[in-house]
């Protein structure tokens, strides 16, 4: 009976997280296909994305800051950019800035956390992705760029390929993204959600609530661990952390959570590890953790006498303004997209098992 209840709780937790992200992931697959087909290595170089130039990192930081997409939604886009010739720095910059901060989150932060924390939050949302991009470009090693993308580009220059129509190129891009890319990423996304569901079920929620309910106990490292365990979107986490700060937690706790919470989740880390490599995910994870800690400590130093600004009127006004920008997907669409991703993951798992068992069957 206990096992059945445990499996049920894990399934419901994973489904809830997957539902919130799946429409954005499916939409990102379509965008990723267009990027892969129309944005080649030449365009990547012209846009400074196919090099270690600081200009490419800056452009990806600003682009990501303007897009209200969660971390799982950035996975197909970032990996598609990487496979199309973008260097590791701009890719990790985009995959950090987009979930970390966006215009909706800034509006909510102003009303719920006040201008002081919001200013630090915006500065962190700008400089953290920039620094992560610079670090990735310097230490990327063999994963600095996807070599087959440039090899294929050289081969196509030597071969006179017939020109395709716009429709043919769109179909080709979507075919790639909804076969190869979707098959590869969905298994990591779904498995990551299941692992997160297990963590949610194993870690007593009452213990987390008691920890968060006692401001004197909360540390910057502790809130980073909580942020990693929780799956939070780019907007929904702000009222949560505002309530903690209003109860007496230090302002640095908010900055650390705002920086690390959205930029780290298990599904994203697994996808980066499997699709790009071990070095990439190590650089990404360590950089986010260290920078979020530094940001939190700086906030505590700069705001020693911080007074929480959370009150009913500001909450109502901020949420009302933010709601005008939030895209809410109907439940049926969320379930449909989750079903599609689960099917992709199941087919991918079947192919993996079939390939693994084939040598044994032949023997």
Short mmCIF file of N, CA, C and O in Angstrom, two decimals, residues 98-172:
data_model
loop_
_atom_site.label_atom_id
_atom_site.label_comp_id
_atom_site.label_asym_id
_atom_site.label_seq_id
_atom_site.Cartn_x
_atom_site.Cartn_y
_atom_site.Cartn_z
N UNK A 98 17.24 33.71 -19.86
CA UNK A 98 15.82 33.61 -20.18
C UNK A 98 14.97 33.14 -19.00
O UNK A 98 13.95 33.75 -18.68
N UNK A 99 15.34 32.06 -18.30
CA UNK A 99 14.51 31.66 -17.15
C UNK A 99 14.74 32.51 -15.91
O UNK A 99 13.89 32.57 -15.03
N UNK A 100 15.91 33.16 -15.83
CA UNK A 100 16.25 33.87 -14.60
C UNK A 100 15.46 35.16 -14.44
O UNK A 100 15.05 35.52 -13.32
N UNK A 101 15.23 35.88 -15.53
CA UNK A 101 14.59 37.19 -15.41
C UNK A 101 13.85 37.52 -16.69
O UNK A 101 14.22 37.08 -17.77
N UNK A 102 12.76 38.26 -16.56
CA UNK A 102 11.98 38.71 -17.72
C UNK A 102 11.13 39.89 -17.27
O UNK A 102 11.03 40.18 -16.07
N UNK A 103 10.52 40.62 -18.21
CA UNK A 103 9.74 41.82 -17.83
C UNK A 103 8.63 41.54 -16.82
O UNK A 103 8.37 42.37 -15.93
N UNK A 104 7.96 40.39 -16.93
CA UNK A 104 6.88 40.07 -15.99
C UNK A 104 7.44 39.90 -14.58
O UNK A 104 6.88 40.40 -13.60
N UNK A 105 8.57 39.20 -14.48
CA UNK A 105 9.18 38.98 -13.17
C UNK A 105 9.62 40.30 -12.55
O UNK A 105 9.52 40.49 -11.33
N UNK A 106 10.10 41.23 -13.36
CA UNK A 106 10.53 42.53 -12.84
C UNK A 106 9.35 43.31 -12.27
O UNK A 106 9.44 43.94 -11.21
N UNK A 107 8.22 43.26 -12.97
CA UNK A 107 7.02 43.96 -12.49
C UNK A 107 6.59 43.40 -11.14
O UNK A 107 6.29 44.15 -10.20
N UNK A 108 6.55 42.08 -11.03
CA UNK A 108 6.16 41.46 -9.77
C UNK A 108 7.16 41.78 -8.66
O UNK A 108 6.78 42.05 -7.52
N UNK A 109 8.43 41.74 -9.00
CA UNK A 109 9.46 42.02 -8.00
C UNK A 109 9.35 43.44 -7.46
O UNK A 109 9.52 43.68 -6.26
N UNK A 110 9.06 44.39 -8.34
CA UNK A 110 8.92 45.79 -7.89
C UNK A 110 7.81 45.91 -6.86
O UNK A 110 7.95 46.62 -5.86
N UNK A 111 6.69 45.26 -7.10
CA UNK A 111 5.57 45.39 -6.19
C UNK A 111 5.70 44.57 -4.94
O UNK A 111 5.26 44.98 -3.86
N UNK A 112 6.33 43.37 -5.03
CA UNK A 112 6.36 42.45 -3.90
C UNK A 112 7.65 42.53 -3.09
O UNK A 112 7.65 42.22 -1.90
N UNK A 113 8.75 42.94 -3.73
CA UNK A 113 10.03 42.97 -3.04
C UNK A 113 10.62 44.37 -2.93
O UNK A 113 11.54 44.59 -2.14
N UNK A 114 10.09 45.32 -3.72
CA UNK A 114 10.56 46.69 -3.62
C UNK A 114 11.66 47.02 -4.61
O UNK A 114 12.28 46.13 -5.20
N UNK A 115 11.92 48.31 -4.82
CA UNK A 115 12.90 48.74 -5.83
C UNK A 115 14.33 48.35 -5.52
O UNK A 115 15.13 48.13 -6.42
N UNK A 116 14.69 48.26 -4.24
CA UNK A 116 16.08 47.95 -3.89
C UNK A 116 16.46 46.53 -4.31
O UNK A 116 17.47 46.31 -4.99
N UNK A 117 15.65 45.55 -3.88
CA UNK A 117 15.93 44.17 -4.26
C UNK A 117 15.78 43.99 -5.76
O UNK A 117 16.56 43.27 -6.40
N UNK A 118 14.79 44.67 -6.35
CA UNK A 118 14.57 44.54 -7.80
C UNK A 118 15.76 45.04 -8.59
O UNK A 118 16.15 44.43 -9.59
N UNK A 119 16.37 46.14 -8.16
CA UNK A 119 17.55 46.67 -8.85
C UNK A 119 18.69 45.64 -8.82
O UNK A 119 19.33 45.38 -9.84
N UNK A 120 18.92 45.07 -7.65
CA UNK A 120 19.98 44.05 -7.53
C UNK A 120 19.61 42.83 -8.37
O UNK A 120 20.48 42.23 -9.03
N UNK A 121 18.35 42.46 -8.36
CA UNK A 121 17.86 41.32 -9.15
C UNK A 121 18.11 41.54 -10.65
O UNK A 121 18.60 40.65 -11.35
N UNK A 122 17.82 42.74 -11.13
CA UNK A 122 18.03 43.06 -12.55
C UNK A 122 19.52 43.02 -12.88
O UNK A 122 19.92 42.48 -13.93
N UNK A 123 20.35 43.59 -12.01
CA UNK A 123 21.79 43.58 -12.25
C UNK A 123 22.33 42.15 -12.26
O UNK A 123 23.17 41.80 -13.10
N UNK A 124 21.82 41.32 -11.35
CA UNK A 124 22.23 39.91 -11.33
C UNK A 124 21.76 39.20 -12.60
O UNK A 124 22.49 38.38 -13.17
N UNK A 125 20.53 39.51 -13.02
CA UNK A 125 19.99 38.89 -14.23
C UNK A 125 20.75 39.27 -15.48
O UNK A 125 20.69 38.55 -16.49
N UNK A 126 21.46 40.39 -15.43
CA UNK A 126 22.28 40.82 -16.57
C UNK A 126 23.71 40.28 -16.47
O UNK A 126 24.23 39.70 -17.42
N UNK A 127 24.34 40.47 -15.32
CA UNK A 127 25.76 40.14 -15.21
C UNK A 127 26.02 38.65 -15.03
O UNK A 127 27.05 38.14 -15.51
N UNK A 128 25.13 37.92 -14.36
CA UNK A 128 25.35 36.47 -14.18
C UNK A 128 25.42 35.73 -15.52
O UNK A 128 26.38 34.98 -15.76
N UNK A 129 24.43 35.89 -16.41
CA UNK A 129 24.54 35.23 -17.71
C UNK A 129 25.78 35.66 -18.49
O UNK A 129 26.41 34.84 -19.18
N UNK A 130 26.12 36.95 -18.39
CA UNK A 130 27.32 37.43 -19.09
C UNK A 130 28.56 36.70 -18.59
O UNK A 130 29.39 36.22 -19.38
N UNK A 131 28.71 36.62 -17.27
CA UNK A 131 29.88 35.96 -16.69
C UNK A 131 29.90 34.48 -17.02
O UNK A 131 30.97 33.91 -17.31
N UNK A 132 28.74 33.84 -16.97
CA UNK A 132 28.67 32.41 -17.30
C UNK A 132 29.08 32.18 -18.75
O UNK A 132 29.80 31.22 -19.07
N UNK A 133 28.66 33.08 -19.65
CA UNK A 133 29.05 32.98 -21.05
C UNK A 133 30.55 33.13 -21.25
O UNK A 133 31.17 32.38 -22.01
N UNK A 134 31.13 34.10 -20.56
CA UNK A 134 32.58 34.33 -20.67
C UNK A 134 33.35 33.11 -20.14
O UNK A 134 34.32 32.65 -20.76
N UNK A 135 32.90 32.59 -18.99
CA UNK A 135 33.56 31.41 -18.40
C UNK A 135 33.46 30.22 -19.34
O UNK A 135 34.44 29.48 -19.56
N UNK A 136 32.28 30.01 -19.93
CA UNK A 136 32.08 28.87 -20.84
C UNK A 136 32.95 28.99 -22.08
O UNK A 136 33.52 28.00 -22.55
N UNK A 137 33.08 30.20 -22.61
CA UNK A 137 33.93 30.39 -23.79
C UNK A 137 35.41 30.19 -23.48
O UNK A 137 36.18 29.75 -24.33
N UNK A 138 35.80 30.52 -22.26
CA UNK A 138 37.21 30.37 -21.88
C UNK A 138 37.55 28.92 -21.54
O UNK A 138 38.65 28.45 -21.82
N UNK A 139 36.61 28.21 -20.91
CA UNK A 139 36.90 26.87 -20.38
C UNK A 139 36.13 25.77 -21.09
O UNK A 139 36.08 24.64 -20.61
N UNK A 140 35.54 26.09 -22.24
CA UNK A 140 34.68 25.12 -22.92
C UNK A 140 35.37 23.88 -23.44
O UNK A 140 34.75 22.83 -23.58
N UNK A 141 36.66 23.97 -23.72
CA UNK A 141 37.40 22.81 -24.20
C UNK A 141 36.83 22.26 -25.50
O UNK A 141 36.47 23.01 -26.41
N UNK A 142 36.72 20.93 -25.59
CA UNK A 142 36.20 20.28 -26.79
C UNK A 142 34.72 20.58 -27.02
O UNK A 142 34.21 20.36 -28.12
N UNK A 143 34.03 21.05 -25.98
CA UNK A 143 32.61 21.34 -26.10
C UNK A 143 32.34 22.81 -26.44
O UNK A 143 31.20 23.26 -26.40
N UNK A 144 33.40 23.54 -26.79
CA UNK A 144 33.25 24.96 -27.08
C UNK A 144 32.26 25.20 -28.22
O UNK A 144 31.49 26.15 -28.19
N UNK A 145 32.29 24.33 -29.23
CA UNK A 145 31.31 24.42 -30.31
C UNK A 145 31.09 23.03 -30.88
O UNK A 145 31.91 22.12 -30.69
N UNK A 146 29.99 22.87 -31.59
CA UNK A 146 29.61 21.58 -32.16
C UNK A 146 30.30 21.42 -33.51
O UNK A 146 29.88 21.99 -34.52
N UNK A 147 31.37 20.65 -33.53
CA UNK A 147 32.23 20.54 -34.72
C UNK A 147 31.50 20.02 -35.96
O UNK A 147 31.75 20.51 -37.07
N UNK A 148 30.58 19.03 -35.85
CA UNK A 148 29.87 18.56 -37.06
C UNK A 148 29.11 19.67 -37.80
O UNK A 148 28.94 19.59 -39.01
N UNK A 149 28.66 20.70 -37.08
CA UNK A 149 27.93 21.80 -37.74
C UNK A 149 28.83 22.50 -38.75
O UNK A 149 28.40 22.84 -39.86
N UNK A 150 30.09 22.72 -38.39
CA UNK A 150 31.02 23.41 -39.29
C UNK A 150 31.53 22.46 -40.37
O UNK A 150 31.78 22.88 -41.50
N UNK A 151 31.67 21.18 -40.03
CA UNK A 151 32.08 20.21 -41.05
C UNK A 151 31.00 20.05 -42.12
O UNK A 151 31.30 19.99 -43.32
N UNK A 152 29.73 20.00 -41.70
CA UNK A 152 28.63 19.89 -42.67
C UNK A 152 28.53 21.14 -43.53
O UNK A 152 28.21 21.06 -44.72
N UNK A 153 28.80 22.31 -42.93
CA UNK A 153 28.75 23.56 -43.69
C UNK A 153 29.81 23.57 -44.79
O UNK A 153 29.56 24.01 -45.91
N UNK A 154 31.02 23.07 -44.47
CA UNK A 154 32.08 23.01 -45.48
C UNK A 154 31.74 22.02 -46.59
O UNK A 154 32.01 22.27 -47.77
N UNK A 155 31.13 20.89 -46.23
CA UNK A 155 30.74 19.91 -47.23
C UNK A 155 29.70 20.47 -48.19
O UNK A 155 29.73 20.24 -49.39
N UNK A 156 28.74 21.24 -47.65
CA UNK A 156 27.69 21.81 -48.49
C UNK A 156 28.23 22.87 -49.44
O UNK A 156 27.69 23.07 -50.53
N UNK A 157 29.32 23.54 -49.03
CA UNK A 157 29.94 24.51 -49.92
C UNK A 157 30.59 23.83 -51.13
O UNK A 157 30.59 24.36 -52.23
N UNK A 158 31.12 22.65 -50.89
CA UNK A 158 31.79 21.92 -51.96
C UNK A 158 30.80 21.21 -52.89
O UNK A 158 31.14 20.90 -54.03
N UNK A 159 29.61 20.95 -52.37
CA UNK A 159 28.59 20.28 -53.17
C UNK A 159 27.56 21.29 -53.65
O UNK A 159 27.11 22.13 -52.89
N UNK A 160 27.21 21.22 -54.90
CA UNK A 160 26.20 22.12 -55.44
C UNK A 160 24.82 21.50 -55.19
O UNK A 160 24.34 20.67 -55.95
N UNK A 161 24.23 21.92 -54.09
CA UNK A 161 22.92 21.39 -53.70
C UNK A 161 21.82 22.23 -54.35
O UNK A 161 21.92 23.46 -54.41
N UNK A 162 20.76 21.57 -54.84
CA UNK A 162 19.64 22.34 -55.41
C UNK A 162 18.95 23.18 -54.33
O UNK A 162 18.80 22.75 -53.19
N UNK A 163 18.57 24.38 -54.70
CA UNK A 163 17.93 25.27 -53.73
C UNK A 163 16.53 24.78 -53.39
O UNK A 163 15.78 24.33 -54.26
N UNK A 164 16.20 24.87 -52.10
CA UNK A 164 14.88 24.45 -51.64
C UNK A 164 13.98 25.67 -51.51
O UNK A 164 14.44 26.79 -51.27
N UNK A 165 12.70 25.44 -51.66
CA UNK A 165 11.72 26.51 -51.46
C UNK A 165 11.58 26.79 -49.97
O UNK A 165 12.03 26.00 -49.12
N UNK A 166 10.96 27.92 -49.67
CA UNK A 166 10.74 28.28 -48.26
C UNK A 166 9.94 27.20 -47.55
O UNK A 166 10.26 26.81 -46.42
N UNK A 167 8.90 26.70 -48.21
CA UNK A 167 8.06 25.66 -47.61
C UNK A 167 8.87 24.39 -47.34
O UNK A 167 8.73 23.78 -46.27
N UNK A 168 9.71 24.00 -48.28
CA UNK A 168 10.52 22.80 -48.11
C UNK A 168 11.49 22.95 -46.94
O UNK A 168 11.72 22.00 -46.17
N UNK A 169 12.05 24.13 -46.78
CA UNK A 169 13.01 24.36 -45.70
C UNK A 169 12.30 24.34 -44.33
O UNK A 169 12.85 23.82 -43.36
N UNK A 170 11.11 24.92 -44.27
CA UNK A 170 10.35 24.91 -43.02
C UNK A 170 10.00 23.47 -42.64
O UNK A 170 10.16 23.06 -41.49
N UNK A 171 9.53 22.69 -43.62
CA UNK A 171 9.17 21.30 -43.36
C UNK A 171 10.40 20.51 -42.90
O UNK A 171 10.32 19.70 -41.97
N UNK A 172 11.54 20.75 -43.56
CA UNK A 172 12.76 20.04 -43.18
C UNK A 172 13.18 20.39 -41.75
O UNK A 172 13.57 19.50 -40.97
#
